Short mmCIF file of C-alpha atoms in Angstrom, two decimals:
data_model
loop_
_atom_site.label_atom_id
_atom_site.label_comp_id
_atom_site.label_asym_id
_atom_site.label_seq_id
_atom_site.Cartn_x
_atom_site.Cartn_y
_atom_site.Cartn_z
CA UNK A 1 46.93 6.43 158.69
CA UNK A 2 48.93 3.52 157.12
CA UNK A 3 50.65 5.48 154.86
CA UNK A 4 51.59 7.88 158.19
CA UNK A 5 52.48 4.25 160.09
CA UNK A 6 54.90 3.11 157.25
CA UNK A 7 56.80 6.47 157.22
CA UNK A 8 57.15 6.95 160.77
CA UNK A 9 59.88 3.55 161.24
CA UNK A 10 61.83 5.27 158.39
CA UNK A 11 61.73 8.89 159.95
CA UNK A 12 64.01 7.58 163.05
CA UNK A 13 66.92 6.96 161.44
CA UNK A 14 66.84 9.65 158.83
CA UNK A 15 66.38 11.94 162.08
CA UNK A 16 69.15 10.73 163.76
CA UNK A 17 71.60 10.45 160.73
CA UNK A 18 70.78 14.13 160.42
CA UNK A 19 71.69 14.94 164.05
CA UNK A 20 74.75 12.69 164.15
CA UNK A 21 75.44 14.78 160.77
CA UNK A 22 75.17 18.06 162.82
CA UNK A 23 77.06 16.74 165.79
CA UNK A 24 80.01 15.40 163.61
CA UNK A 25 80.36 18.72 162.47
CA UNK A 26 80.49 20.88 165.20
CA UNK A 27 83.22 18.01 166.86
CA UNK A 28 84.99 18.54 163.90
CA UNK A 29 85.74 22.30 164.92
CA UNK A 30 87.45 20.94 168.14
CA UNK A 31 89.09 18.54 165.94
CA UNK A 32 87.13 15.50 167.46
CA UNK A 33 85.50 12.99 165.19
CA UNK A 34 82.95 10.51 166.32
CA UNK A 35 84.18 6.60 166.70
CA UNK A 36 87.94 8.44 165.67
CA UNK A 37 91.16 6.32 167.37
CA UNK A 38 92.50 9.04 169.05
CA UNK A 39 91.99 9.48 173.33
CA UNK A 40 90.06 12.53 173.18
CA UNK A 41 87.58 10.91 169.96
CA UNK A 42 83.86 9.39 171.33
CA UNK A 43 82.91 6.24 170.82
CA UNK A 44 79.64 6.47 170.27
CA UNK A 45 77.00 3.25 172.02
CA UNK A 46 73.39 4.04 171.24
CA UNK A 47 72.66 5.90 167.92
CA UNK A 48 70.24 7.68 170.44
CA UNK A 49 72.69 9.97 172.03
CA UNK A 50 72.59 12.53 169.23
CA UNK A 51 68.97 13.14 169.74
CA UNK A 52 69.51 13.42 173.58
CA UNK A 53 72.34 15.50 173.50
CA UNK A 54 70.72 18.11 170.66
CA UNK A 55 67.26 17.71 172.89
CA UNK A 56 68.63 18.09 176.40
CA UNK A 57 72.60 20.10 175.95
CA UNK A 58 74.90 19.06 178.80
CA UNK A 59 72.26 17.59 180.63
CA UNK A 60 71.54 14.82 178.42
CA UNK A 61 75.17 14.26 177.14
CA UNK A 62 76.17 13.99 181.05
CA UNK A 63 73.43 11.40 181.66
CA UNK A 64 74.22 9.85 178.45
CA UNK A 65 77.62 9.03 179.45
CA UNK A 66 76.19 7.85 182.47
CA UNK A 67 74.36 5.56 181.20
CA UNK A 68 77.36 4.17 178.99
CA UNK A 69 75.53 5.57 175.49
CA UNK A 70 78.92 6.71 174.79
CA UNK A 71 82.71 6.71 176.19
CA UNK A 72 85.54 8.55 175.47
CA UNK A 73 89.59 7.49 176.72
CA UNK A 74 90.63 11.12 177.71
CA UNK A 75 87.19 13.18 178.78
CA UNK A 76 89.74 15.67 179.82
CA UNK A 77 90.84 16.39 176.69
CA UNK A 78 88.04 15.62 174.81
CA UNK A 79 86.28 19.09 177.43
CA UNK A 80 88.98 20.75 177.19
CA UNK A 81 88.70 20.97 172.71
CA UNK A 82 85.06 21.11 173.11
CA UNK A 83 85.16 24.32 175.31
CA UNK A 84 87.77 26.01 173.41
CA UNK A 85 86.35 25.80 170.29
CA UNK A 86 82.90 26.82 172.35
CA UNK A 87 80.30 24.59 170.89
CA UNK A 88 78.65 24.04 174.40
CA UNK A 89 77.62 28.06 173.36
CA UNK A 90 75.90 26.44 169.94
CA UNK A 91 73.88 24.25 171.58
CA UNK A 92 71.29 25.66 173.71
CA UNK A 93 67.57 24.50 174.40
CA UNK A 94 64.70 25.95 175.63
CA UNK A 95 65.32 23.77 178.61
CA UNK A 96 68.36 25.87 178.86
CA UNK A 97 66.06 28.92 178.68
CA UNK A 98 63.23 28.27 181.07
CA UNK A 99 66.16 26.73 183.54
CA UNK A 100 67.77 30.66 183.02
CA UNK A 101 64.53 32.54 183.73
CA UNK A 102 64.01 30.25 187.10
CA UNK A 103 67.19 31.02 188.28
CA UNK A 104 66.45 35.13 187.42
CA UNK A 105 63.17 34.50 189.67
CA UNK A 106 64.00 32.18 192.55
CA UNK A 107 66.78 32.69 195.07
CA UNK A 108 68.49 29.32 194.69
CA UNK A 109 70.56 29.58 197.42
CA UNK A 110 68.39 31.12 200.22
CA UNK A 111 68.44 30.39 204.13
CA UNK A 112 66.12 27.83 203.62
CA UNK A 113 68.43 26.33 200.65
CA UNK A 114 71.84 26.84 202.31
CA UNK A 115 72.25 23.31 203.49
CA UNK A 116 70.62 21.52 200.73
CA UNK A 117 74.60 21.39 199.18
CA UNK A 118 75.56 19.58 202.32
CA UNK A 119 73.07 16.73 202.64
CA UNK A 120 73.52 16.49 198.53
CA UNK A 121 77.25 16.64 198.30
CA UNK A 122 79.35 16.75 200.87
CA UNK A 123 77.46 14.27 202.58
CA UNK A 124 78.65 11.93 200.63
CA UNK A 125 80.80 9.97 203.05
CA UNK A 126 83.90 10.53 204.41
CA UNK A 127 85.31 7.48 203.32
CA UNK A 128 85.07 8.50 199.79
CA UNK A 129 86.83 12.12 200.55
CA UNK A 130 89.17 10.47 202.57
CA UNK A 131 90.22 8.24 199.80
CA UNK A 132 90.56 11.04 197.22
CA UNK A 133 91.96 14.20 198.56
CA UNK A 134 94.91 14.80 200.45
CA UNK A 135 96.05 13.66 203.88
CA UNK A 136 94.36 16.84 205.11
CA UNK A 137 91.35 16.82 202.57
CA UNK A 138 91.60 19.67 201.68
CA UNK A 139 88.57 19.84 198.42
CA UNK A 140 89.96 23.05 196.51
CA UNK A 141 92.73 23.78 194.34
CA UNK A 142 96.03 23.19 195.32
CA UNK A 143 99.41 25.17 195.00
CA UNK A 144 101.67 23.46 192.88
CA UNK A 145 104.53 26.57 192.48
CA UNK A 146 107.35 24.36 194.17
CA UNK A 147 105.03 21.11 194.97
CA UNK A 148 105.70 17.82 193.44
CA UNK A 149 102.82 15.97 195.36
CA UNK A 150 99.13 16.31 195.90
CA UNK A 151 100.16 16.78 199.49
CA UNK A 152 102.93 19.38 199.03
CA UNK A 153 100.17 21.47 196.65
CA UNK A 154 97.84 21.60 199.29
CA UNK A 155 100.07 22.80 202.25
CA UNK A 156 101.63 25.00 200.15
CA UNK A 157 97.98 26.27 199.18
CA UNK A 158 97.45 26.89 202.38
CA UNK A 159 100.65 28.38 204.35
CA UNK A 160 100.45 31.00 201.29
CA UNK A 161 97.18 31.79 202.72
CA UNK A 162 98.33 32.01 206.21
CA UNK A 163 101.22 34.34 204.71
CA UNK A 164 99.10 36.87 202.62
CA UNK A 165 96.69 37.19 206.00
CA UNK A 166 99.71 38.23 207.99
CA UNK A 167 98.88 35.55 210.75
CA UNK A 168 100.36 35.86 214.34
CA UNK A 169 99.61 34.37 217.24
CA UNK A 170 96.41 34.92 219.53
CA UNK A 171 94.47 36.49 216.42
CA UNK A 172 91.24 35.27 215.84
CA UNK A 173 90.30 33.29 212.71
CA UNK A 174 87.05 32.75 211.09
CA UNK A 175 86.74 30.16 208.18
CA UNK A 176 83.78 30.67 206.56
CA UNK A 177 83.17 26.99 204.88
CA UNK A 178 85.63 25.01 207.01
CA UNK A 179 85.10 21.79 205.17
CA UNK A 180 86.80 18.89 207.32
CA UNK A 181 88.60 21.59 209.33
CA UNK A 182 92.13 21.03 207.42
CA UNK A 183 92.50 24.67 207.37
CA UNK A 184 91.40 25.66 210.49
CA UNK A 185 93.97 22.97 212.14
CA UNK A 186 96.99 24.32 210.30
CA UNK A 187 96.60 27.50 210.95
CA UNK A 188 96.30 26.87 214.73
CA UNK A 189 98.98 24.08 214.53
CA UNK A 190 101.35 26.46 212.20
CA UNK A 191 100.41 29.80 213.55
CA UNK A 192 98.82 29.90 216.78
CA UNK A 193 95.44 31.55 216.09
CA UNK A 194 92.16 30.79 217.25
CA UNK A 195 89.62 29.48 214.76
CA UNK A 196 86.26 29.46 214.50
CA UNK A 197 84.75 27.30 211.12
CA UNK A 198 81.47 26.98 210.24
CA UNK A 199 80.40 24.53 207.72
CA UNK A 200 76.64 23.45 206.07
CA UNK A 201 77.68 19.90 206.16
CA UNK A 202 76.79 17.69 209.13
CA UNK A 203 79.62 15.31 208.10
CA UNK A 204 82.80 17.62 207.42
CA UNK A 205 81.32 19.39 211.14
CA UNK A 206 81.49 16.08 212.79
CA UNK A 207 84.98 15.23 211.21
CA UNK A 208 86.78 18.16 211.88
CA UNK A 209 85.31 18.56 215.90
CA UNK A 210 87.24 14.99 215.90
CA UNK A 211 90.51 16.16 214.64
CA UNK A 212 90.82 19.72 215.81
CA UNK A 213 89.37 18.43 219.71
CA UNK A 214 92.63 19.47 221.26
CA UNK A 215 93.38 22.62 219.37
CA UNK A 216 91.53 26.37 220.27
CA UNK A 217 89.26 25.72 217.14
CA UNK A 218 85.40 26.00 217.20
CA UNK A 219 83.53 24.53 214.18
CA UNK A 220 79.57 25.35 213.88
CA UNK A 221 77.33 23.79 211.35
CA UNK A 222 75.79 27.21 210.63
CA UNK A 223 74.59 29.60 207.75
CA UNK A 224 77.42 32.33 206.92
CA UNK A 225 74.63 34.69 207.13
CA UNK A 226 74.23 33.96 210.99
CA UNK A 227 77.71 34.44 212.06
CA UNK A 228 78.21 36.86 214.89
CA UNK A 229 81.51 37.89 216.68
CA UNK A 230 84.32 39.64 215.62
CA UNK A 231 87.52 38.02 214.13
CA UNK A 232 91.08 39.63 213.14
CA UNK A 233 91.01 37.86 209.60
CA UNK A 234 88.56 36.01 207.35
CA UNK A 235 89.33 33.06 205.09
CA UNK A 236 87.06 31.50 202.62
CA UNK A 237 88.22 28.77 200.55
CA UNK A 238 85.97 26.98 197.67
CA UNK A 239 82.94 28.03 199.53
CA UNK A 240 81.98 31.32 197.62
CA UNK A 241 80.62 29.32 194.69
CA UNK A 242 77.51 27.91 196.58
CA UNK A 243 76.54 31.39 197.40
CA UNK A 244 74.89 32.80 194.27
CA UNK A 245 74.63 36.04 192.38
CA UNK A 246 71.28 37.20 194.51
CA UNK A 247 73.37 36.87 197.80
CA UNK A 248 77.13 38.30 196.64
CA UNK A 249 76.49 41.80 198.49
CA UNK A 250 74.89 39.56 201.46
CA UNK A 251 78.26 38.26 201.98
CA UNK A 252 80.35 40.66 201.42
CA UNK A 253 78.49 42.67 204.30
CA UNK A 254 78.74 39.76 206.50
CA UNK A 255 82.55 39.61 206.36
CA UNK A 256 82.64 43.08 206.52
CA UNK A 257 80.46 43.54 209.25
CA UNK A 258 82.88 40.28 211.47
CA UNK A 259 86.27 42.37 210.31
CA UNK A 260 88.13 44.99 212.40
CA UNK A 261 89.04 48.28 210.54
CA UNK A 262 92.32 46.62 210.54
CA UNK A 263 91.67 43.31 209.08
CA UNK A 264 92.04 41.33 206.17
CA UNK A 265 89.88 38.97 204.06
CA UNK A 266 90.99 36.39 202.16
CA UNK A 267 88.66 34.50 199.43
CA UNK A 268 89.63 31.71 197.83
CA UNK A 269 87.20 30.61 194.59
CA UNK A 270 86.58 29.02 191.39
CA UNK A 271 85.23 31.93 189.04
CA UNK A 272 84.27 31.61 185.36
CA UNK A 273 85.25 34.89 182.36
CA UNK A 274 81.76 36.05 181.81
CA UNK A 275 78.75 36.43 184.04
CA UNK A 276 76.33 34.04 184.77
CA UNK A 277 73.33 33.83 186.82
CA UNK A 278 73.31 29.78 187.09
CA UNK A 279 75.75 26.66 186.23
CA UNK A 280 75.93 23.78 184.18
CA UNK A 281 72.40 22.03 184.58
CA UNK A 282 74.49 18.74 184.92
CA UNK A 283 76.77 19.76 187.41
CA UNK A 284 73.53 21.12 189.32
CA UNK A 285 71.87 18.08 188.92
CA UNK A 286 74.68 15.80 190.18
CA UNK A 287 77.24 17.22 191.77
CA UNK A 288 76.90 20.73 192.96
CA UNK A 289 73.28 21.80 193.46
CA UNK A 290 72.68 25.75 193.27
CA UNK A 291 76.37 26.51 192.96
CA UNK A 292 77.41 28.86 190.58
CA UNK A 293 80.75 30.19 189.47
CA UNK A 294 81.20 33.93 190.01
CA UNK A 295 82.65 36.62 187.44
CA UNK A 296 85.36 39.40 187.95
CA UNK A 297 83.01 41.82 187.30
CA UNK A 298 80.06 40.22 189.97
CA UNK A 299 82.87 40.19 192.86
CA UNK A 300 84.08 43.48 192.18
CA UNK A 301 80.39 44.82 192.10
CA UNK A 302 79.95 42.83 195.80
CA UNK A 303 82.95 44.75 197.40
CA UNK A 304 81.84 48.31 195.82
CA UNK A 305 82.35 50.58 198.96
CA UNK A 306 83.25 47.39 201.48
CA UNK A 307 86.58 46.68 200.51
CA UNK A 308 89.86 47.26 198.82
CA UNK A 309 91.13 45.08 196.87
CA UNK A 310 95.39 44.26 197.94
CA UNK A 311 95.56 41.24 195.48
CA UNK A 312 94.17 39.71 192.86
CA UNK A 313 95.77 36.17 192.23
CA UNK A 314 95.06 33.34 189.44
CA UNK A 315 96.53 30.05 189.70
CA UNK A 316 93.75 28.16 187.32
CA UNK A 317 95.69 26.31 185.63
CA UNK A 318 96.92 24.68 188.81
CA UNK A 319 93.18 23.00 188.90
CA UNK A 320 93.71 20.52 186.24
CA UNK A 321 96.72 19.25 188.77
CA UNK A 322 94.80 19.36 191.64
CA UNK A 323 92.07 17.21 189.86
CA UNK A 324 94.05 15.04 188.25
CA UNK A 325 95.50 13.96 191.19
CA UNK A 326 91.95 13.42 193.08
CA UNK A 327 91.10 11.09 189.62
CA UNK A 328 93.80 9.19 189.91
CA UNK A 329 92.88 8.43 194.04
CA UNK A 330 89.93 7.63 192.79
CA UNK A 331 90.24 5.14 190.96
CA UNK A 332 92.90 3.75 192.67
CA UNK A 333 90.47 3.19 195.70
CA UNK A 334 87.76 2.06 193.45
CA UNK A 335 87.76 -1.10 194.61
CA UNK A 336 87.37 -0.07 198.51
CA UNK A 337 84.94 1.97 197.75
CA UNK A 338 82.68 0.14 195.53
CA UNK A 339 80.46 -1.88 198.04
CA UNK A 340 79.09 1.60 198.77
CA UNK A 341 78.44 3.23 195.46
CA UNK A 342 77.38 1.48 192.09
CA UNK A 343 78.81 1.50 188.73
CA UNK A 344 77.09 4.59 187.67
CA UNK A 345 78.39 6.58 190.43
CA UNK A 346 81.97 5.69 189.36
CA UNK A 347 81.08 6.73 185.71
CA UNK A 348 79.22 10.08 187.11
CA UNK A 349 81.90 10.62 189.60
CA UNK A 350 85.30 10.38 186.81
CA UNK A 351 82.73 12.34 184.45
CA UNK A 352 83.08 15.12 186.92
CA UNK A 353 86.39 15.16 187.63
CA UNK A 354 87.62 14.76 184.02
CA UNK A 355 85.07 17.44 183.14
CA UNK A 356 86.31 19.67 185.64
CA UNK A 357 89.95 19.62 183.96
CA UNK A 358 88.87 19.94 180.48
CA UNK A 359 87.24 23.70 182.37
CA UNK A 360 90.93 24.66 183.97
CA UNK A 361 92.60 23.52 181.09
CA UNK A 362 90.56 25.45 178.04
CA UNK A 363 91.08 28.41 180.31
CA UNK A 364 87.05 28.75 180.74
CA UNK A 365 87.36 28.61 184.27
CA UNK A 366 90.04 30.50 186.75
CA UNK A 367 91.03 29.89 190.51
CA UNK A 368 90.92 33.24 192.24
CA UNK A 369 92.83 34.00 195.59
CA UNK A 370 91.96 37.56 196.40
CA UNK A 371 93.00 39.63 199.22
CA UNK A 372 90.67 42.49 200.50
CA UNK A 373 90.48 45.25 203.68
CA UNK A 374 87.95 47.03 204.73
CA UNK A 375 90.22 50.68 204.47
CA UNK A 376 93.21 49.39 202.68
CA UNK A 377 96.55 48.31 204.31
CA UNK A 378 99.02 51.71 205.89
CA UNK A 379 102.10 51.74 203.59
CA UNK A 380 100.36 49.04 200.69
CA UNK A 381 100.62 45.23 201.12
CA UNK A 382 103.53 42.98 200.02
CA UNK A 383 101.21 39.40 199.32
CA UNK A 384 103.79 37.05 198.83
CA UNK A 385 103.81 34.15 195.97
#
């Protein structure tokens, strides 16, 4: 017992020299060395961080950095060498496996579940939206073809919509996760449809019934599932990811069954090269509970005797923009926002963000705008760029 009591001091460090060991060389395959000089290098706080990060994978490095165990200048870059050189794919737990199995069991994103992303997320506050996005705030990827702004991207992002749907006026719109109705209002303003936008969040419903009052725009805090009616076109933009691999086909019936023989669906979404049947246990933790990031192959199994595909478009790399820009409004605003959220929401919030770029920029994840009709378009369909 003393013998076992003088050992057991010593067998900390020696453990966590070995896992520091380990850690330093998988960096070194992204070329990122531990307490380096360079921005994309981690400076490394609390010797414990190996031992969290090798017990808990992207859970426990998120938290870590949370918790300021560990910084790094340029977490962009520092994500975007770490996920091309794919060492988040050599470090997996069992955590990792028993959190795969649950989501293989258990419809995460259910009726009963749908507005659990609401209340968790976008029901954040306004104020903090309002002081990141754009002047319409708009929360998806803009279009930055021709734009030299955040909010040139986005209205370009989303009169190229309006363009590939073929809007005219008096057609009916549905926009299936409205957000704060920024879509919904240009498209009336621009176009002259009607809109109806349904949203899971109690906040974005209240904010956009305030600025679309005097337009012909209805917005319902409802379940996609529940949507009755029939509309000329269907737009969906950043929404598709909440709705999980269980419930693709689900949705892709609904829009099918709201769509004229004539019509045309648009879907704007984040998807990821390989199929997955959950996300990053961090991001579901913190940020984006029961989202997940759809494949090629899982959308194109969805629409299997629903749809035809007219265009398939990828602006990805666009992303890393688009989130650069909301970074930078964040922290600009930090200090207006800070009486509301604490230190470690600043460092959760910028690990997010910063995360999220190092995905667009490694190429791991795409941005997907895809056009589909329920019979195909007479004569083929010219989508314009």
């Amino acid at each position: 017992m003393n013998t076992a009591n003088q050992e057991q001091p010593q067998s900390v460090p020696v453990r966590r020299r070995a896992l520091k060991d380990r850690a330093a060389e998988l960096l070194r395959t992204a070329d990122i060395e531990i307490d380096g000089g360079r921005p994309w290098d981690i400076r490394v706080h609390d010797p414990r961080l190996f031992t969290r990060a090798f017990a808990e994978g992207s859970l426990g490095v998120g938290e870590a950095y949370m918790d300021g165990w560990w910084d790094c200048a340029r977490l962009d870059e520092f994500f975007a060498r770490l996920l091309r050189a794919q060492i988040d794919t050599q470090v997996l737990t069992w955590k990792d496996a028993l959190r795969s199995l649950r989501a293989r069991l258990i419809n995460l994103q259910s009726r009963s579940r749908a507005f659990e992303i609401g209340r968790r997320h976008y029901d954040n506050g306004n104020r903090l939206y309002q002081c990141m996005l754009d002047s319409r705030m708009m929360y998806s990827c803009g279009y930055w073809k021709d734009a030299t702004t955040l909010d040139e991207a986005q209205e370009a992002k989303l009169d190229l919509v309006c363009r590939k749907l073929g809007l005219e006026a008096g057609m009916r719109l549905l926009d299936i996760g409205c957000g704060w109705g920024g879509m919904a209002r240009f498209a009336a303003e621009r176009y002259g449809v009607e809109v109806v936008g349904v949203t899971v969040s109690e906040q974005q419903a209240n904010y956009a019934r305030e600025i679309c009052r005097d337009l012909p725009i209805d917005i319902r805090l409802e379940d996609y599932r529940n949507i009755s009616g029939r509309f000329d076109r269907i737009v969906s933009i950043g929404m598709f990811e909440h709705v999980g691999y269980k419930n693709y086909r689900t949705y892709m019936e609904t829009a099918h069954r709201l769509l004229p023989d004539d019509g045309l669906f648009l879907l704007h979404c984040i998807g990821t090269n390989t199929s997955v049947t959950e996300t990053d246990p961090w991001i579901a933790r913190y940020i984006f509970p029961n989202s997940m990031l759809p494949s090629a192959r899982q959308i194109t199994t969805a629409i299997e005797g629903l749809f035809i595909f007219e265009d398939w478009h990828n602006f990805g790399t666009d992303y890393d923009l688009t989130l650069n820009e909301w970074l930078h409004n964040f922290r600009t605003h930090w200090d207006e926002l800070k009486s509301e959220y604490d230190d470690r929401f600043y460092r959760m919030w910028t690990y997010y963000l910063q995360s999220s770029m190092g995905t667009f920029r490694s190429r791991r994840s795409q941005l997907w705008q895809i056009l589909l009709s329920p019979h195909g378009v007479r004569g083929g369909c010219r989508v314009p760029r």
